[in-house]
Coordinates of C-alpha atoms (C1' of nucleotides) in Angstrom, one line a residue:
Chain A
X1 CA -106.7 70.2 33.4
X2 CA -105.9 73.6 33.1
X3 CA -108.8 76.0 34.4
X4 CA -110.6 77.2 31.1
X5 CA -112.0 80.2 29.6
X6 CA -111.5 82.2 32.7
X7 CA -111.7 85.6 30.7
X8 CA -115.1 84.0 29.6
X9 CA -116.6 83.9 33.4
X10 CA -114.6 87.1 35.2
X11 CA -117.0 88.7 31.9
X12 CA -120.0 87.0 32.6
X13 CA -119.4 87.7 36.6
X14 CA -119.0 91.7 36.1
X15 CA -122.4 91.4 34.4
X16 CA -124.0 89.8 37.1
X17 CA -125.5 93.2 38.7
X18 CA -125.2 95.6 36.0
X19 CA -124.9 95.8 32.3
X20 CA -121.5 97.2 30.9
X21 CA -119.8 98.4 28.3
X22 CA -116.5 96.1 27.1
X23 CA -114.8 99.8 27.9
X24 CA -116.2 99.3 31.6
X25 CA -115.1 96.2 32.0
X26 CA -111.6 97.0 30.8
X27 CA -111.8 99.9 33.5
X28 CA -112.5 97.2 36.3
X29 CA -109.6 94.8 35.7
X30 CA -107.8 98.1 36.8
X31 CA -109.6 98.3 39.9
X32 CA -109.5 95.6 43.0
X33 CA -110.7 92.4 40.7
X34 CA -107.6 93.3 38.4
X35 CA -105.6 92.1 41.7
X36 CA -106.5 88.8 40.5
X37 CA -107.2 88.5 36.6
X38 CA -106.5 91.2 34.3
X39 CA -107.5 91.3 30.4
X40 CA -106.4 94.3 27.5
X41 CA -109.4 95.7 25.5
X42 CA -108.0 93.9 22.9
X43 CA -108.8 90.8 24.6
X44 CA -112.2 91.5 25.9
X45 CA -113.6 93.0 22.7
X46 CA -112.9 89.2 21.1
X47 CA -114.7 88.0 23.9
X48 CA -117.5 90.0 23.8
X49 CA -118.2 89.2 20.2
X50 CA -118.2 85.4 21.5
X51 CA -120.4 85.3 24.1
X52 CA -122.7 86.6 21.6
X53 CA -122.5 84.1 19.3
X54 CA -123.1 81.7 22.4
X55 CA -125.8 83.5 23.8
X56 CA -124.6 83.7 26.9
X57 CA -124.8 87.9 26.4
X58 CA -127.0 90.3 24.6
X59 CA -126.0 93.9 23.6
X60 CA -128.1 96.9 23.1
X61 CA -126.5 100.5 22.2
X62 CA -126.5 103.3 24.6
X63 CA -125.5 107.0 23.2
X64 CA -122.9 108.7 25.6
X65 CA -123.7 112.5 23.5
X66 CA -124.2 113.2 20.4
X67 CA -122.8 110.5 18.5
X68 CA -120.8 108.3 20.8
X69 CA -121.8 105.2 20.8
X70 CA -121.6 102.9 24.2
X71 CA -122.6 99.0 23.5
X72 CA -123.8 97.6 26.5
X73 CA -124.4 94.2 27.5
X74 CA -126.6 92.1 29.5
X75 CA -126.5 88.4 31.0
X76 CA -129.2 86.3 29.5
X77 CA -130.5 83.3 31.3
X78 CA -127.9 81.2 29.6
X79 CA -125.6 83.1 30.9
X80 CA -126.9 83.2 34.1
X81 CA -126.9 79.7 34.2
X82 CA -123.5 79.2 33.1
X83 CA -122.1 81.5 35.4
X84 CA -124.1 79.9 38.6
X85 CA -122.5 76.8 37.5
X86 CA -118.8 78.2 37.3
X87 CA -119.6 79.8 41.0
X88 CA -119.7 76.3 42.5
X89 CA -116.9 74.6 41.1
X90 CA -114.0 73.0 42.8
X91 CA -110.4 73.7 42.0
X92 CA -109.1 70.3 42.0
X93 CA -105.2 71.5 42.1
X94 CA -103.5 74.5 41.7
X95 CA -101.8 76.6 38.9
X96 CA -98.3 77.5 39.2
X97 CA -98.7 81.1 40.2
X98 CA -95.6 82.4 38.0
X99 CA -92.8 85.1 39.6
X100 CA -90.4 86.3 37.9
X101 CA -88.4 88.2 40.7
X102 CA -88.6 84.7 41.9
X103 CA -87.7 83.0 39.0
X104 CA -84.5 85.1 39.0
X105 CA -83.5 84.6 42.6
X106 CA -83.4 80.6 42.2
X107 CA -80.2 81.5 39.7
X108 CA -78.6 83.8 42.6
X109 CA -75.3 82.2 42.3
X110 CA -74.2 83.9 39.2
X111 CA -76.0 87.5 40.4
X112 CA -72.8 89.8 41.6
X113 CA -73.3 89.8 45.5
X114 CA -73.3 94.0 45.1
X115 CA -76.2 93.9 42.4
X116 CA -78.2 91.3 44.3
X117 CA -79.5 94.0 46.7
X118 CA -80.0 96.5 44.1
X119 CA -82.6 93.9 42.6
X120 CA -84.5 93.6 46.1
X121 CA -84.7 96.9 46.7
X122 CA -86.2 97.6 43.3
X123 CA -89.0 94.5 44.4
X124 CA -89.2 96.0 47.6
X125 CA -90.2 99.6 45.8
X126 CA -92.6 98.3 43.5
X127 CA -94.1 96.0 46.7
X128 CA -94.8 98.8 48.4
X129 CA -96.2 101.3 45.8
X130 CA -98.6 98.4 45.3
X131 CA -99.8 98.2 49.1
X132 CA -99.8 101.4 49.7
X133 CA -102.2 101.6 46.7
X134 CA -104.3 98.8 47.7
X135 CA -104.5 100.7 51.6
X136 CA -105.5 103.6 49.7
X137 CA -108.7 101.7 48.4
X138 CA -109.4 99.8 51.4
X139 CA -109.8 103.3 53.3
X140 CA -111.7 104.4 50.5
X141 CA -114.3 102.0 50.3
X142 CA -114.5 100.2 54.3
X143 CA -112.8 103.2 56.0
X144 CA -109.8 102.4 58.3
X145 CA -111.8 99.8 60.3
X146 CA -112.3 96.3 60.1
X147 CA -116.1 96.3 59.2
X148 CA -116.7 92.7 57.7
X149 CA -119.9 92.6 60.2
X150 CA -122.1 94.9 58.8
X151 CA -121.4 94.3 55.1
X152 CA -123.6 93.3 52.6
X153 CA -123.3 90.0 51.0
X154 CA -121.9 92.2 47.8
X155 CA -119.5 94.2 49.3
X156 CA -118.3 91.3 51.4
X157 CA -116.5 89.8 47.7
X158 CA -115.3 93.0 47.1
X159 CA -113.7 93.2 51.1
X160 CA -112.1 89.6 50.3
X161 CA -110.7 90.0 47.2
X162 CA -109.0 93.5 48.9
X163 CA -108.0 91.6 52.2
X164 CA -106.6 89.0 50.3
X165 CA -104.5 91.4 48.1
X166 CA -103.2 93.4 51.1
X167 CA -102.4 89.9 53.3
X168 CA -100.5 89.3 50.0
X169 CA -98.4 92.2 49.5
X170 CA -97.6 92.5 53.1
X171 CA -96.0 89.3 53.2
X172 CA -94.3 89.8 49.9
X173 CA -92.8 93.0 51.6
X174 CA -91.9 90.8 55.1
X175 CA -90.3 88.0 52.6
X176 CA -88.1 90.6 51.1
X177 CA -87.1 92.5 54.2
X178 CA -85.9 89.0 55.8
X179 CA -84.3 88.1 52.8
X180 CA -82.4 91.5 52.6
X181 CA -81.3 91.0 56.1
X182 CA -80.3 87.5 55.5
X183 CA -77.9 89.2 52.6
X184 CA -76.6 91.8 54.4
X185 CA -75.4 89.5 57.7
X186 CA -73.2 87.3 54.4
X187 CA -71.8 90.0 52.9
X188 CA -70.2 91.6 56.2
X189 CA -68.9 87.9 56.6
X190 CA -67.3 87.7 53.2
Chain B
X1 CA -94.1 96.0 28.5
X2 CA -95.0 92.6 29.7
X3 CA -91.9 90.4 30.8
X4 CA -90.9 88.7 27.6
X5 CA -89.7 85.1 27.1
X6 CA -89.4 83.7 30.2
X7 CA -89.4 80.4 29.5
X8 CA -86.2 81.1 27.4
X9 CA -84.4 82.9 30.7
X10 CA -85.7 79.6 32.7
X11 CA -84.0 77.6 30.4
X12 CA -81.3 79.6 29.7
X13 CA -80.6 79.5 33.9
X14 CA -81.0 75.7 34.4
X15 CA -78.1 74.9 32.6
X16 CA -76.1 77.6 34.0
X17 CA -74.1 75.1 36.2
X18 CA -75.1 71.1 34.2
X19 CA -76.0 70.6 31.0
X20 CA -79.2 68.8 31.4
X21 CA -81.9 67.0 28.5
X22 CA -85.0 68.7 28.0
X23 CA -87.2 65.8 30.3
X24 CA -84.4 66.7 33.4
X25 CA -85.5 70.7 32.3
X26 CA -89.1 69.3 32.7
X27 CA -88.2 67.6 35.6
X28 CA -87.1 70.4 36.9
X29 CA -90.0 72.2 36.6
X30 CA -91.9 69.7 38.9
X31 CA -89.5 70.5 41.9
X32 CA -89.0 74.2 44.1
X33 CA -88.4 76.5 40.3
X34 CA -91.6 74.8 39.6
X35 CA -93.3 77.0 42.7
X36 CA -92.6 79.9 40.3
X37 CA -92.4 79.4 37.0
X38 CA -93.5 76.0 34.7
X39 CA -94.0 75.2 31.3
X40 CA -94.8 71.7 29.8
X41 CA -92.2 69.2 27.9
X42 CA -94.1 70.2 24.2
X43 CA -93.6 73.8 25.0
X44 CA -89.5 73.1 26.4
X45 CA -89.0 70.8 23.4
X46 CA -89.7 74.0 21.0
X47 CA -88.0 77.0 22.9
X48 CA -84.9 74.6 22.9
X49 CA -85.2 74.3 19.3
X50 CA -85.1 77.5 18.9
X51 CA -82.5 78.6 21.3
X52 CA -80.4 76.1 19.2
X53 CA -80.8 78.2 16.3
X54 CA -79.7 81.6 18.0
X55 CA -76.8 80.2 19.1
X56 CA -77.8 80.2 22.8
X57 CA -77.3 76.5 23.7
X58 CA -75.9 74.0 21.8
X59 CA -76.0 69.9 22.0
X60 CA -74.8 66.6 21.9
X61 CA -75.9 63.1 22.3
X62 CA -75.9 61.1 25.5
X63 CA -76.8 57.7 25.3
X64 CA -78.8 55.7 28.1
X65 CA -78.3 52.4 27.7
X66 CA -77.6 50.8 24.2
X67 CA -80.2 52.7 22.0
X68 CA -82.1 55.5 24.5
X69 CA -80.9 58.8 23.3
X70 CA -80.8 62.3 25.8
X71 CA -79.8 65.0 23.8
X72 CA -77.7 67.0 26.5
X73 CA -77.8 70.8 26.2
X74 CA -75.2 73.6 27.0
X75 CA -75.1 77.2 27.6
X76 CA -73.0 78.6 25.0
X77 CA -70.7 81.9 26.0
X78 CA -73.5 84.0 23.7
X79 CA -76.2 82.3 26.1
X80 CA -74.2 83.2 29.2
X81 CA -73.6 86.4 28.2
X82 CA -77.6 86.6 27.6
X83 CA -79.1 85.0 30.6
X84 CA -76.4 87.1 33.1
X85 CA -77.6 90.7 31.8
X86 CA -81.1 89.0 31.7
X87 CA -80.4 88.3 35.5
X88 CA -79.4 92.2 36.2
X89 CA -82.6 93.3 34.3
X90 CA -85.5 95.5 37.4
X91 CA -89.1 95.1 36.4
X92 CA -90.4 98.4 35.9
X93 CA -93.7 96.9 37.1
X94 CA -95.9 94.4 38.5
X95 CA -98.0 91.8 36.7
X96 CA -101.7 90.8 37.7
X97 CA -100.9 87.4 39.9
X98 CA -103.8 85.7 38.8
X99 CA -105.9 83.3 40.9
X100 CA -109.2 82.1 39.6
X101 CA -110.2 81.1 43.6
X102 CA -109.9 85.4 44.2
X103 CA -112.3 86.0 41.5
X104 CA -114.6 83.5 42.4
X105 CA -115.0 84.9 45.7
X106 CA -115.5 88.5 43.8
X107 CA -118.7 87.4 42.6
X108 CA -119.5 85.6 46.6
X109 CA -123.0 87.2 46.1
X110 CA -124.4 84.8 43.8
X111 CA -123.1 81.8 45.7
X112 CA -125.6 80.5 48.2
X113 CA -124.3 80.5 51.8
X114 CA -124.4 76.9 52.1
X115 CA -121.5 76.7 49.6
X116 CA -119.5 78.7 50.2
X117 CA -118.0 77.4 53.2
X118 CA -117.6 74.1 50.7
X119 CA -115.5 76.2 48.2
X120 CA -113.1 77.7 51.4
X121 CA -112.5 74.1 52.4
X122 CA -111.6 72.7 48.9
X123 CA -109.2 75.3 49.0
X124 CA -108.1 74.9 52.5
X125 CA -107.5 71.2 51.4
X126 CA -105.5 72.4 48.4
X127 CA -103.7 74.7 50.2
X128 CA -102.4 72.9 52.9
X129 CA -101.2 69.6 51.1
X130 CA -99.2 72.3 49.0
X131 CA -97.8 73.5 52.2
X132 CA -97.0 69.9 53.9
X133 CA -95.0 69.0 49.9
X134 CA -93.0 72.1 50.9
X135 CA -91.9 71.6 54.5
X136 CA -91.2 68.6 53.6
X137 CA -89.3 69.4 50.5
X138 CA -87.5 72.2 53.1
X139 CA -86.8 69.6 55.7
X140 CA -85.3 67.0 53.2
X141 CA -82.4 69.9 51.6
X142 CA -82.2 72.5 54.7
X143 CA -83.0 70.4 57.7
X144 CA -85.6 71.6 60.2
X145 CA -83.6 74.0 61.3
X146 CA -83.0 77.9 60.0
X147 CA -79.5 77.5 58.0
X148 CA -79.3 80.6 56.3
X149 CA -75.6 81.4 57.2
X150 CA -74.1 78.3 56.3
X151 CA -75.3 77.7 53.1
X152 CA -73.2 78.4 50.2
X153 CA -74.2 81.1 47.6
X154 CA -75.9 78.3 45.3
X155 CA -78.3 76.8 47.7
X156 CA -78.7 79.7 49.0
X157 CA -81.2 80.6 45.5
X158 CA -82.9 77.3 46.4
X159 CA -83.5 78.5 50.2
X160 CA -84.9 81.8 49.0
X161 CA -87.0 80.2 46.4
X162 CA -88.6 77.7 49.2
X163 CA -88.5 80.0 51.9
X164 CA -90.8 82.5 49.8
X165 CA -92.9 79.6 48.6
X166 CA -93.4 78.7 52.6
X167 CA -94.8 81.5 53.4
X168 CA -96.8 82.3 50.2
X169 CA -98.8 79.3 50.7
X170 CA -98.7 80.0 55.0
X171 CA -100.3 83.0 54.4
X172 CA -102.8 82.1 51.9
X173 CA -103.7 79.6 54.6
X174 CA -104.2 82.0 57.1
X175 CA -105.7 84.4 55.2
X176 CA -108.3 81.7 53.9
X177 CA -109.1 80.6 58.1
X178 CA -110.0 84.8 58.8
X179 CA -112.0 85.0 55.9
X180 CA -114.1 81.6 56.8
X181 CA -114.6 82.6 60.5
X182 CA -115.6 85.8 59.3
X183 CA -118.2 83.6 56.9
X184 CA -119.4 81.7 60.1
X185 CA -120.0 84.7 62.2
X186 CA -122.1 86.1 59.3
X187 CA -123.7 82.8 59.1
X188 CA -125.1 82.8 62.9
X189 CA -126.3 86.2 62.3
X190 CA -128.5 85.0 59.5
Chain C
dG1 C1' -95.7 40.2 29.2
dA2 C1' -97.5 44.4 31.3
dC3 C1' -96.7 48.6 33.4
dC4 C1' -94.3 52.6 34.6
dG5 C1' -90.9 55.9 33.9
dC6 C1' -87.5 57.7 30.6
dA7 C1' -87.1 60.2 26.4
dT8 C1' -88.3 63.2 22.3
dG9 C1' -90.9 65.3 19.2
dT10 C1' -95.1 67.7 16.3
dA11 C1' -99.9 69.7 15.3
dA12 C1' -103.9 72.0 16.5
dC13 C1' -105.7 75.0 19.3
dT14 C1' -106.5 78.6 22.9
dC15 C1' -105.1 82.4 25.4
dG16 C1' -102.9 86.8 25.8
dT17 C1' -100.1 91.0 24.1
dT18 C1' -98.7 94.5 20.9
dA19 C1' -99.6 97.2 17.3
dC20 C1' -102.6 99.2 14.1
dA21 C1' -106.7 102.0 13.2
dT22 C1' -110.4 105.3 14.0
dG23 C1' -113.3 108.7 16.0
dA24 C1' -116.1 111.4 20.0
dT25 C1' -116.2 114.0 24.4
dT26 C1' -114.6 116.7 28.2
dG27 C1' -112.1 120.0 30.4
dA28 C1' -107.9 123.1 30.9
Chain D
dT1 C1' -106.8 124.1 20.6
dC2 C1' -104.7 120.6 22.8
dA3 C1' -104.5 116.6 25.7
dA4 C1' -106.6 113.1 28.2
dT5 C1' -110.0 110.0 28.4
dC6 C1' -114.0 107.7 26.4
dA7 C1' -115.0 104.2 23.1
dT8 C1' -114.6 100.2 19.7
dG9 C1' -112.5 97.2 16.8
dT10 C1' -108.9 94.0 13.9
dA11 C1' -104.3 91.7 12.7
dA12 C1' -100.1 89.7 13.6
dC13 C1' -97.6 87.5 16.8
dG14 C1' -96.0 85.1 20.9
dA15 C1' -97.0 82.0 24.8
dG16 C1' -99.0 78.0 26.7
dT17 C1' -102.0 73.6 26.7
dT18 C1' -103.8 69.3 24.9
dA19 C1' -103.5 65.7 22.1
dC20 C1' -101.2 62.9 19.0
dA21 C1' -97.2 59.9 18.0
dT22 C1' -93.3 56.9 18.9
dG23 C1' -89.9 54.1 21.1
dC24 C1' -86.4 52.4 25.0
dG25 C1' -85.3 50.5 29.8
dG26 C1' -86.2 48.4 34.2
dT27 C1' -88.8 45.7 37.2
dC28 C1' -92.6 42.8 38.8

DNA sequence: GACCGCATGTAACTCGTTACATGATTGA
DNA sequence: TCAATCATGTAACGAGTTACATGCGGTC
């Protein structure tokens, strides 16, 4: 069994201190949580309008001026409830986590040995714009210390979820590099 | 713009040496390719139909026995043609690696500290069978040692694809052990 | 004879993206 | 006044899962 309705508790979790706006939401699958799941407005908008109809949310409307209107939405108990539950369960396997630079690689053999690098190095460029990104907000919010002592329980998520990001990237980029070096030592043998 | 048809590429680059049924594609998809991209028989079973229709692959009949039916697939020179500019193609960008145990952890707040620990382990547990299938899956084609020079150009896609697999799920692991002493300190604080 | 693996397919549904569509607010 | 950002929504399509449906082949 696949896990379900994701979109449906990442929601439901981003309610869980304040109420937002679906336009707020969208905003923070761009900041660290999008690291991990990522929805378009398109998306969340539909979802919205369901949780509604389940009752797991109520909206209210909130005027940003004159006549723009925000709608803003709040856990109810249901929802609560629900998303207490999701908070405890167990993964009992794992999804394929999908990579398409990967992907590619496996079928190496009929990549041209002189375009081969050329596709690294583009990895390896995107790889580190991302980290160096993610370093950026690490700075920003826990300085350039390690501080997971004196956190509160609610920035401790958002310190994992970065950690766990940067531990990624960086051993994306080491991956590539030893790859790259493993290609370059073959081609001054051919 | 979101990588498109993937599943058609994947295809596409599984026959790019033996034609193969769409179960040995599914197959497939359970062994190292499977670390990085997967798709289900129903879902194989129609992208082959329709990469019959433009041309990309075409078929035959093998039979198994007296009566059992494979229906063999091969690349056509249109598919070739396809899948090798397909395999010169650089992402322009980087998309969200989702992982429903990161987002979880986002929301650690409204766990109680007597589960979390739990939800670490399950994943742990996960994580570390994953990693034992894959040394052993390394073992079994590469030996224990580090061949990277002597391999030919074709196994040398299957070593990158386990090699980056390896240390995927190595550093999850370690990054999962930091994170849960990090817990435990917190947790004699208390 | 029963069970497991081989083998192929379709239908219904859910999830996710792209494109279409509209309008307000803020700051240069 | 122009552009970027704020703000919300729908429609069409593509991608992926689950369930339904069927039958052969080998082995215990």
């Amino acid at each position: 069994m696949v896990a379900r309705r994701v979109l449906k508790y990442a929601i439901l979790g981003l309610l869980r201190k304040d109420d937002k706006s679906g336009y707020d939401m969208t905003s923070d699958f761009k900041q660290a949580i999008g690291q991990f799941w990522s929805a378009k407005h398109s998306q969340i908008y539909t979802e919205l309008k369901k949780l509604l109809e389940e009752e797991l949310i109520s909206s209210y409307i909130e005027l940003s001026g004159e006549k723009l209107e925000k709608k803003m939405y709040t856990l109810t108990e249901k929802g609560k409830e629900d998303l207490h539950t999701w908070l405890l369960t167990q993964d009992d396997h794992l999804e394929t986590e999908k990579d398409v630079f990967a992907l590619r690689l496996y079928f190496l053999k009929d990549i041209p040995s002189a375009d081969l690098l050329a596709l690294f190095e583009n990895q390896l460029n995107l790889r580190t714009d991302k980290l160096n990104m993610l370093q950026e907000q690490f700075a920003y919010y826990f300085g350039e210390e390690n501080p997971a002592e004196d956190l509160d329980a609610d920035e401790l998520g958002h310190y994992f979820v970065l950690t766990k990001a940067l531990s990624r990237e960086e051993n994306y980029i080491h991956w590539l590099m030893e790859s790259m070096d493993i290609i370059r030592q073959r081609q001054l043998g051919e």
